[in-house]
Amino acid sequence: MDTAEISKPRFVSLTEDADKSLDDELRQLVQTLPKEQGWRVSNLYLYQGFWCTAQFLKPVASFRKHFRAFDSDVIVATFPKSGTTWLKALAFSTLHRNQFAKDENPLLNFTPHQLVRFLEHDLYLNNPCPDLETICVYKTRLFATHVPYACLPASIKDSNCKIVYLCRNPMDVFVSLWLFTDKIGEENQEPLSLDKVFDKFCRGICIHGPFFDQVLGYWKASRENPDKILFLKYEDLKEDISCQLKHLAMFLGVPFTEEEEKQGVVEEIAKICSFDKLQELEVNRKGLFVSGVPNENFFRKGKVGDWSNYLTSAMVERLEKLIQWKLDNSGLTFKLSSTASED
Ligand code: PAP
């Protein structure tokens, strides 16, 4: 891969060719699905209750049809830009910590996205039946998804496998998604108008949207089945990572021992997974993610409350009202700004 290519990142956009590669059944289905113009060139289709590009219909369908969960599996789930990369690093380092030497964490040489692969955005992307046995080298299989709870394969819901969901306040999610999408846009394309995409986001139209449907889907499922689904918040991780890591380890059935706590294992994991550490690692500064997006684009600021540098007061008001309306009586709340202790 030469650097000229790296400097001109682009999504694999929906072309007629990509469309042709869809199975007949899916091609027919596409004709019947509600369609909206996406944030960039591709159309978004409302499939199984969420907005998805045509490119991902097949991988999502394959994942739903062919994935068989083991009781021991762990799935990390997120809405895009909610801290997926961070959660992957944390879950990987916590779950597998006894399978590598202390100073040889694979995160030093592999990206979190290589170590914890996306099901629909990676493993099933070009292969309807990937050989997960040879792909997973660690004792416990650890995967990631952006697919909503309602749309997960039945075996994930019916088995005893565990799900860790990480949510983030919608203002920071929106800004992160807008800037990310804008950055990977075509060179000759107009920059994305903030007003336009903000309106789409509020109407639920964005990749994997509606945002609130996904978050509330996992939230309700976690309340009904707290031993199966752990619901975490990005802002809580920022506020007290050690406490959240212990909680995560306990949930995953690998609690930190007293000895480990004394030795500072929790702090070591927190440190290697921190934004500053991951961002400075060469492996995360170079190379491309499966979609062709440079790895470095997954590390921007990693702050709580950066939305205040971008959103107008009218936008803030609209999103605040939406939050109030959508979360009403759900018991879920978002922290919109950082606390004093945040780095
Ligand atoms: P996704 O596209 O796969 O969902 P995701 O990791 O959720 O990736 O998106 C990147 C966001 O997580 C960025 O947020 P920002 O635009 O507001 O800065 C990125 O900076 C943030 N991020 C990545 N790694 C970390 C980390 N270790 N700690 C905190 N935030 C992080």
Coordinates of N, CA, C and O in Angstrom, one line a residue, residues 24-122:
D24 N -29.6 -12.4 -5.3 CA -30.9 -12.1 -5.9 C -31.9 -11.7 -4.8 O -32.6 -10.7 -5.0
E25 N -31.9 -12.5 -3.8 CA -32.9 -12.3 -2.7 C -32.7 -10.9 -2.1 O -33.7 -10.2 -1.9
L26 N -31.5 -10.6 -1.9 CA -31.2 -9.3 -1.3 C -31.5 -8.2 -2.2 O -32.0 -7.1 -1.9
R27 N -31.2 -8.4 -3.5 CA -31.4 -7.4 -4.5 C -32.9 -7.1 -4.6 O -33.3 -5.9 -4.7
Q28 N -33.7 -8.1 -4.5 CA -35.1 -7.9 -4.5 C -35.6 -7.2 -3.3 O -36.4 -6.3 -3.3
L29 N -35.0 -7.6 -2.2 CA -35.3 -6.9 -0.9 C -35.0 -5.4 -0.9 O -35.8 -4.6 -0.5
V30 N -33.8 -5.1 -1.5 CA -33.4 -3.7 -1.6 C -34.5 -2.8 -2.2 O -34.8 -1.7 -1.8
Q31 N -35.2 -3.4 -3.3 CA -36.2 -2.6 -4.0 C -37.3 -2.2 -3.0 O -38.0 -1.3 -3.3
T32 N -37.5 -3.1 -2.0 CA -38.7 -2.9 -1.2 C -38.4 -2.0 0.1 O -39.3 -1.7 0.8
L33 N -37.1 -1.8 0.4 CA -36.7 -1.2 1.6 C -36.8 0.4 1.5 O -36.5 0.9 0.5
P34 N -37.3 1.0 2.6 CA -37.2 2.5 2.6 C -35.8 3.0 2.4 O -34.8 2.3 2.9
K35 N -35.6 4.0 1.6 CA -34.3 4.5 1.2 C -34.1 5.9 1.5 O -35.1 6.7 1.3
E36 N -33.0 6.3 1.9 CA -32.7 7.8 2.1 C -31.2 8.0 1.7 O -30.4 7.1 1.7
Q37 N -31.0 9.2 1.2 CA -29.6 9.6 0.9 C -28.8 9.6 2.2 O -29.2 10.2 3.2
G38 N -27.6 9.0 2.1 CA -26.8 8.9 3.3 C -26.0 10.2 3.5 O -26.3 11.2 2.8
W39 N -25.1 10.3 4.4 CA -24.4 11.5 4.7 C -23.4 11.8 3.6 O -23.0 12.9 3.4
R40 N -23.0 10.7 2.9 CA -22.2 11.0 1.7 C -22.9 10.4 0.5 O -24.1 10.5 0.4
V41 N -22.3 9.9 -0.5 CA -22.9 9.5 -1.7 C -23.9 8.3 -1.6 O -24.9 8.3 -2.2
S42 N -23.5 7.3 -0.8 CA -24.3 6.1 -0.7 C -25.7 6.3 -0.2 O -25.9 7.1 0.7
N43 N -26.6 5.5 -0.7 CA -28.0 5.5 -0.1 C -27.9 4.6 1.1 O -27.1 3.7 1.3
L44 N -28.8 5.0 2.0 CA -29.0 4.1 3.2 C -30.4 3.4 3.1 O -31.3 4.0 2.6
Y45 N -30.4 2.2 3.5 CA -31.6 1.4 3.5 C -32.1 1.0 4.9 O -31.2 0.7 5.7
L46 N -33.3 1.1 5.1 CA -33.8 0.7 6.4 C -34.1 -0.8 6.5 O -35.1 -1.3 5.9
Y47 N -33.1 -1.5 7.1 CA -33.1 -2.9 7.1 C -33.2 -3.4 8.5 O -32.4 -3.0 9.4
Q48 N -34.2 -4.2 8.8 CA -34.4 -4.7 10.2 C -34.3 -3.6 11.2 O -33.8 -3.8 12.3
G49 N -34.9 -2.5 10.9 CA -35.0 -1.4 11.8 C -33.9 -0.5 12.0 O -33.8 0.4 12.8
F50 N -32.8 -0.6 11.1 CA -31.7 0.3 11.2 C -31.2 0.7 9.8 O -31.4 -0.1 8.8
W51 N -30.6 1.8 9.7 CA -30.1 2.3 8.4 C -28.7 1.8 8.1 O -27.8 1.8 8.9
C52 N -28.6 1.2 6.9 CA -27.5 0.5 6.5 C -27.2 0.7 5.0 O -28.1 0.8 4.2
T53 N -25.9 0.8 4.6 CA -25.6 0.9 3.2 C -25.9 -0.4 2.5 O -25.8 -1.5 3.2
A54 N -26.1 -0.4 1.2 CA -26.3 -1.7 0.5 C -25.2 -2.6 0.6 O -25.3 -3.8 0.7
Q55 N -24.0 -2.0 0.7 CA -22.8 -2.8 0.9 C -22.8 -3.7 2.1 O -22.2 -4.8 2.1
F56 N -23.5 -3.3 3.1 CA -23.5 -4.1 4.4 C -24.7 -5.0 4.5 O -24.8 -5.7 5.5
L57 N -25.7 -4.9 3.6 CA -26.9 -5.8 3.7 C -26.5 -7.2 3.8 O -26.9 -8.0 4.6
K58 N -25.6 -7.6 2.8 CA -25.2 -9.0 2.7 C -24.4 -9.5 4.0 O -24.8 -10.5 4.5
P59 N -23.4 -8.7 4.4 CA -22.7 -9.2 5.6 C -23.6 -9.3 6.8 O -23.5 -10.2 7.6
V60 N -24.5 -8.3 6.9 CA -25.4 -8.4 8.1 C -26.3 -9.6 8.0 O -26.5 -10.4 8.9
A61 N -26.8 -9.8 6.8 CA -27.7 -11.0 6.6 C -26.9 -12.3 6.8 O -27.4 -13.2 7.4
S62 N -25.7 -12.4 6.3 CA -24.9 -13.6 6.5 C -24.6 -13.8 8.0 O -24.7 -14.9 8.5
F63 N -24.2 -12.7 8.7 CA -24.0 -12.8 10.2 C -25.2 -13.3 10.9 O -25.2 -14.2 11.7
R64 N -26.4 -12.8 10.5 CA -27.6 -13.2 11.2 C -27.9 -14.7 10.9 O -28.4 -15.4 11.8
K65 N -27.6 -15.1 9.7 CA -28.0 -16.4 9.3 C -27.0 -17.5 9.8 O -27.4 -18.6 10.2
H66 N -25.7 -17.2 9.7 CA -24.8 -18.3 9.9 C -24.0 -18.2 11.2 O -23.4 -19.2 11.6
F67 N -24.0 -17.1 11.9 CA -23.2 -17.1 13.2 C -23.9 -17.9 14.3 O -25.1 -17.9 14.5
R68 N -23.1 -18.8 14.8 CA -23.5 -19.6 16.0 C -22.7 -19.3 17.2 O -21.5 -19.5 17.2
A69 N -23.4 -18.7 18.2 CA -22.6 -18.3 19.4 C -22.3 -19.5 20.3 O -23.1 -20.4 20.4
F70 N -21.2 -19.4 20.9 CA -20.8 -20.3 22.0 C -21.2 -19.7 23.3 O -21.2 -18.4 23.4
D71 N -21.5 -20.5 24.3 CA -21.9 -19.9 25.6 C -20.7 -19.0 26.2 O -20.9 -18.1 26.9
S72 N -19.5 -19.4 25.8 CA -18.3 -18.7 26.3 C -18.0 -17.4 25.5 O -17.1 -16.6 25.9
D73 N -18.7 -17.1 24.4 CA -18.4 -16.0 23.6 C -18.6 -14.6 24.3 O -19.5 -14.6 25.2
V74 N -17.9 -13.6 23.9 CA -18.1 -12.3 24.4 C -18.3 -11.4 23.1 O -17.4 -11.4 22.2
I75 N -19.4 -10.6 23.1 CA -19.6 -9.7 22.0 C -19.6 -8.3 22.6 O -20.3 -7.9 23.5
V76 N -18.7 -7.4 22.0 CA -18.8 -6.0 22.4 C -19.6 -5.3 21.3 O -19.4 -5.4 20.1
A77 N -20.6 -4.5 21.8 CA -21.5 -3.8 20.9 C -21.5 -2.3 21.1 O -21.5 -1.9 22.3
T78 N -21.6 -1.6 20.1 CA -21.6 -0.1 20.2 C -22.4 0.5 19.0 O -22.5 -0.1 17.9
F79 N -22.8 1.7 19.2 CA -23.2 2.6 18.1 C -21.9 3.2 17.6 O -21.0 3.5 18.4
P80 N -21.7 3.4 16.3 CA -20.4 3.9 15.8 C -20.1 5.2 16.5 O -20.9 6.1 16.8
K81 N -18.8 5.3 16.8 CA -18.2 6.5 17.4 C -18.5 6.7 18.9 O -18.5 7.8 19.5
S82 N -18.9 5.6 19.5 CA -19.2 5.6 21.0 C -18.0 5.1 21.8 O -18.2 4.9 23.0
G83 N -16.9 4.9 21.2 CA -15.7 4.4 22.0 C -15.5 2.9 21.7 O -14.9 2.2 22.5
T84 N -15.9 2.5 20.5 CA -15.7 1.1 20.1 C -14.2 0.6 20.3 O -13.9 -0.4 20.8
T85 N -13.3 1.5 19.7 CA -11.9 1.1 19.7 C -11.4 1.0 21.1 O -10.6 0.0 21.4
W86 N -11.8 1.8 22.0 CA -11.4 1.8 23.4 C -12.0 0.5 24.1 O -11.2 -0.2 24.8
L87 N -13.3 0.3 23.9 CA -13.9 -0.9 24.5 C -13.2 -2.2 24.0 O -13.0 -3.1 24.8
K88 N -12.9 -2.3 22.7 CA -12.2 -3.4 22.2 C -10.9 -3.7 22.9 O -10.5 -4.8 23.3
A89 N -10.1 -2.6 23.1 CA -8.8 -2.7 23.8 C -9.0 -3.1 25.2 O -8.3 -4.0 25.7
L90 N -10.0 -2.5 25.9 CA -10.2 -2.9 27.3 C -10.7 -4.3 27.5 O -10.2 -5.0 28.3
A91 N -11.6 -4.7 26.7 CA -12.2 -6.1 26.8 C -11.1 -7.1 26.4 O -10.9 -8.1 27.1
F92 N -10.3 -6.8 25.4 CA -9.3 -7.8 25.0 C -8.2 -7.9 26.1 O -7.9 -9.0 26.5
S93 N -7.8 -6.8 26.6 CA -6.7 -6.8 27.6 C -7.1 -7.5 28.9 O -6.4 -8.1 29.6
T94 N -8.4 -7.3 29.2 CA -8.9 -7.8 30.5 C -9.2 -9.3 30.4 O -8.7 -10.1 31.2
L95 N -9.8 -9.7 29.3 CA -10.2 -11.1 29.1 C -9.0 -12.0 28.9 O -9.0 -13.1 29.4
H96 N -8.1 -11.5 28.1 CA -6.9 -12.4 27.7 C -5.7 -12.1 28.5 O -4.6 -12.6 28.1
R97 N -5.7 -11.4 29.6 CA -4.5 -10.9 30.3 C -3.6 -12.0 30.7 O -2.4 -11.8 30.9
N98 N -4.1 -13.2 31.0 CA -3.3 -14.3 31.4 C -2.7 -15.1 30.3 O -2.1 -16.1 30.5
Q99 N -3.0 -14.7 29.1 CA -2.5 -15.4 27.9 C -1.3 -14.8 27.2 O -0.9 -15.2 26.2
F100 N -0.8 -13.7 27.8 CA 0.4 -13.1 27.2 C 1.2 -12.4 28.4 O 0.6 -12.1 29.4
A101 N 2.5 -12.3 28.2 CA 3.3 -11.7 29.2 C 2.9 -10.2 29.4 O 2.4 -9.6 28.5
K102 N 3.1 -9.8 30.7 CA 2.7 -8.4 31.1 C 3.2 -7.3 30.1 O 2.4 -6.5 29.7
D103 N 4.4 -7.4 29.6 CA 4.9 -6.3 28.7 C 4.8 -6.7 27.3 O 5.5 -6.2 26.4
E104 N 4.0 -7.7 27.0 CA 3.8 -8.2 25.6 C 2.4 -8.1 25.2 O 1.9 -9.0 24.4
N105 N 1.6 -7.2 25.6 CA 0.3 -7.0 25.2 C 0.2 -6.9 23.7 O 0.9 -6.0 23.1
P106 N -0.5 -7.7 23.0 CA -0.6 -7.6 21.5 C -1.1 -6.3 21.0 O -0.9 -5.9 19.9
L107 N -1.7 -5.5 21.9 CA -2.1 -4.1 21.5 C -0.9 -3.3 21.1 O -1.0 -2.3 20.4
L108 N 0.3 -3.7 21.5 CA 1.5 -2.9 21.1 C 1.8 -3.1 19.6 O 2.5 -2.3 19.0
N109 N 1.3 -4.2 19.1 CA 1.7 -4.5 17.6 C 0.5 -4.6 16.7 O 0.6 -4.8 15.5
F110 N -0.7 -4.7 17.3 CA -1.9 -4.9 16.5 C -2.9 -3.8 16.9 O -3.0 -3.4 18.1
T111 N -3.8 -3.4 15.9 CA -4.8 -2.4 16.3 C -5.9 -3.1 17.1 O -6.1 -4.3 16.9
P112 N -6.7 -2.4 17.9 CA -7.8 -3.0 18.6 C -8.8 -3.6 17.6 O -9.4 -4.7 17.9
H113 N -8.9 -3.0 16.4 CA -9.8 -3.6 15.4 C -9.3 -4.9 14.8 O -10.1 -5.7 14.2
Q114 N -8.0 -5.1 14.8 CA -7.4 -6.4 14.3 C -7.6 -7.5 15.4 O -7.7 -8.7 15.1
L115 N -7.5 -7.1 16.7 CA -7.6 -8.0 17.8 C -9.0 -8.4 18.1 O -9.3 -9.6 18.5
V116 N -9.9 -7.5 17.9 CA -11.3 -7.8 18.2 C -12.1 -7.4 16.9 O -12.4 -6.2 16.7
R117 N -12.3 -8.4 16.1 CA -12.8 -8.1 14.7 C -14.4 -7.9 14.7 O -15.1 -8.5 15.4
F118 N -14.8 -6.9 13.9 CA -16.2 -6.7 13.7 C -16.8 -7.9 12.9 O -16.2 -8.4 12.0
L119 N -18.0 -8.3 13.3 CA -18.6 -9.4 12.6 C -19.1 -8.9 11.2 O -18.6 -9.3 10.2
E120 N -20.0 -7.9 11.2 CA -20.6 -7.5 9.9 C -19.6 -6.6 9.1 O -19.7 -6.6 7.9
H121 N -18.8 -5.9 9.8 CA -17.9 -4.9 9.1 C -16.6 -5.5 8.7 O -15.8 -4.8 8.1
D122 N -16.4 -6.8 9.0 CA -15.1 -7.4 8.8 C -15.2 -8.9 8.4 O -15.2 -9.3 7.3

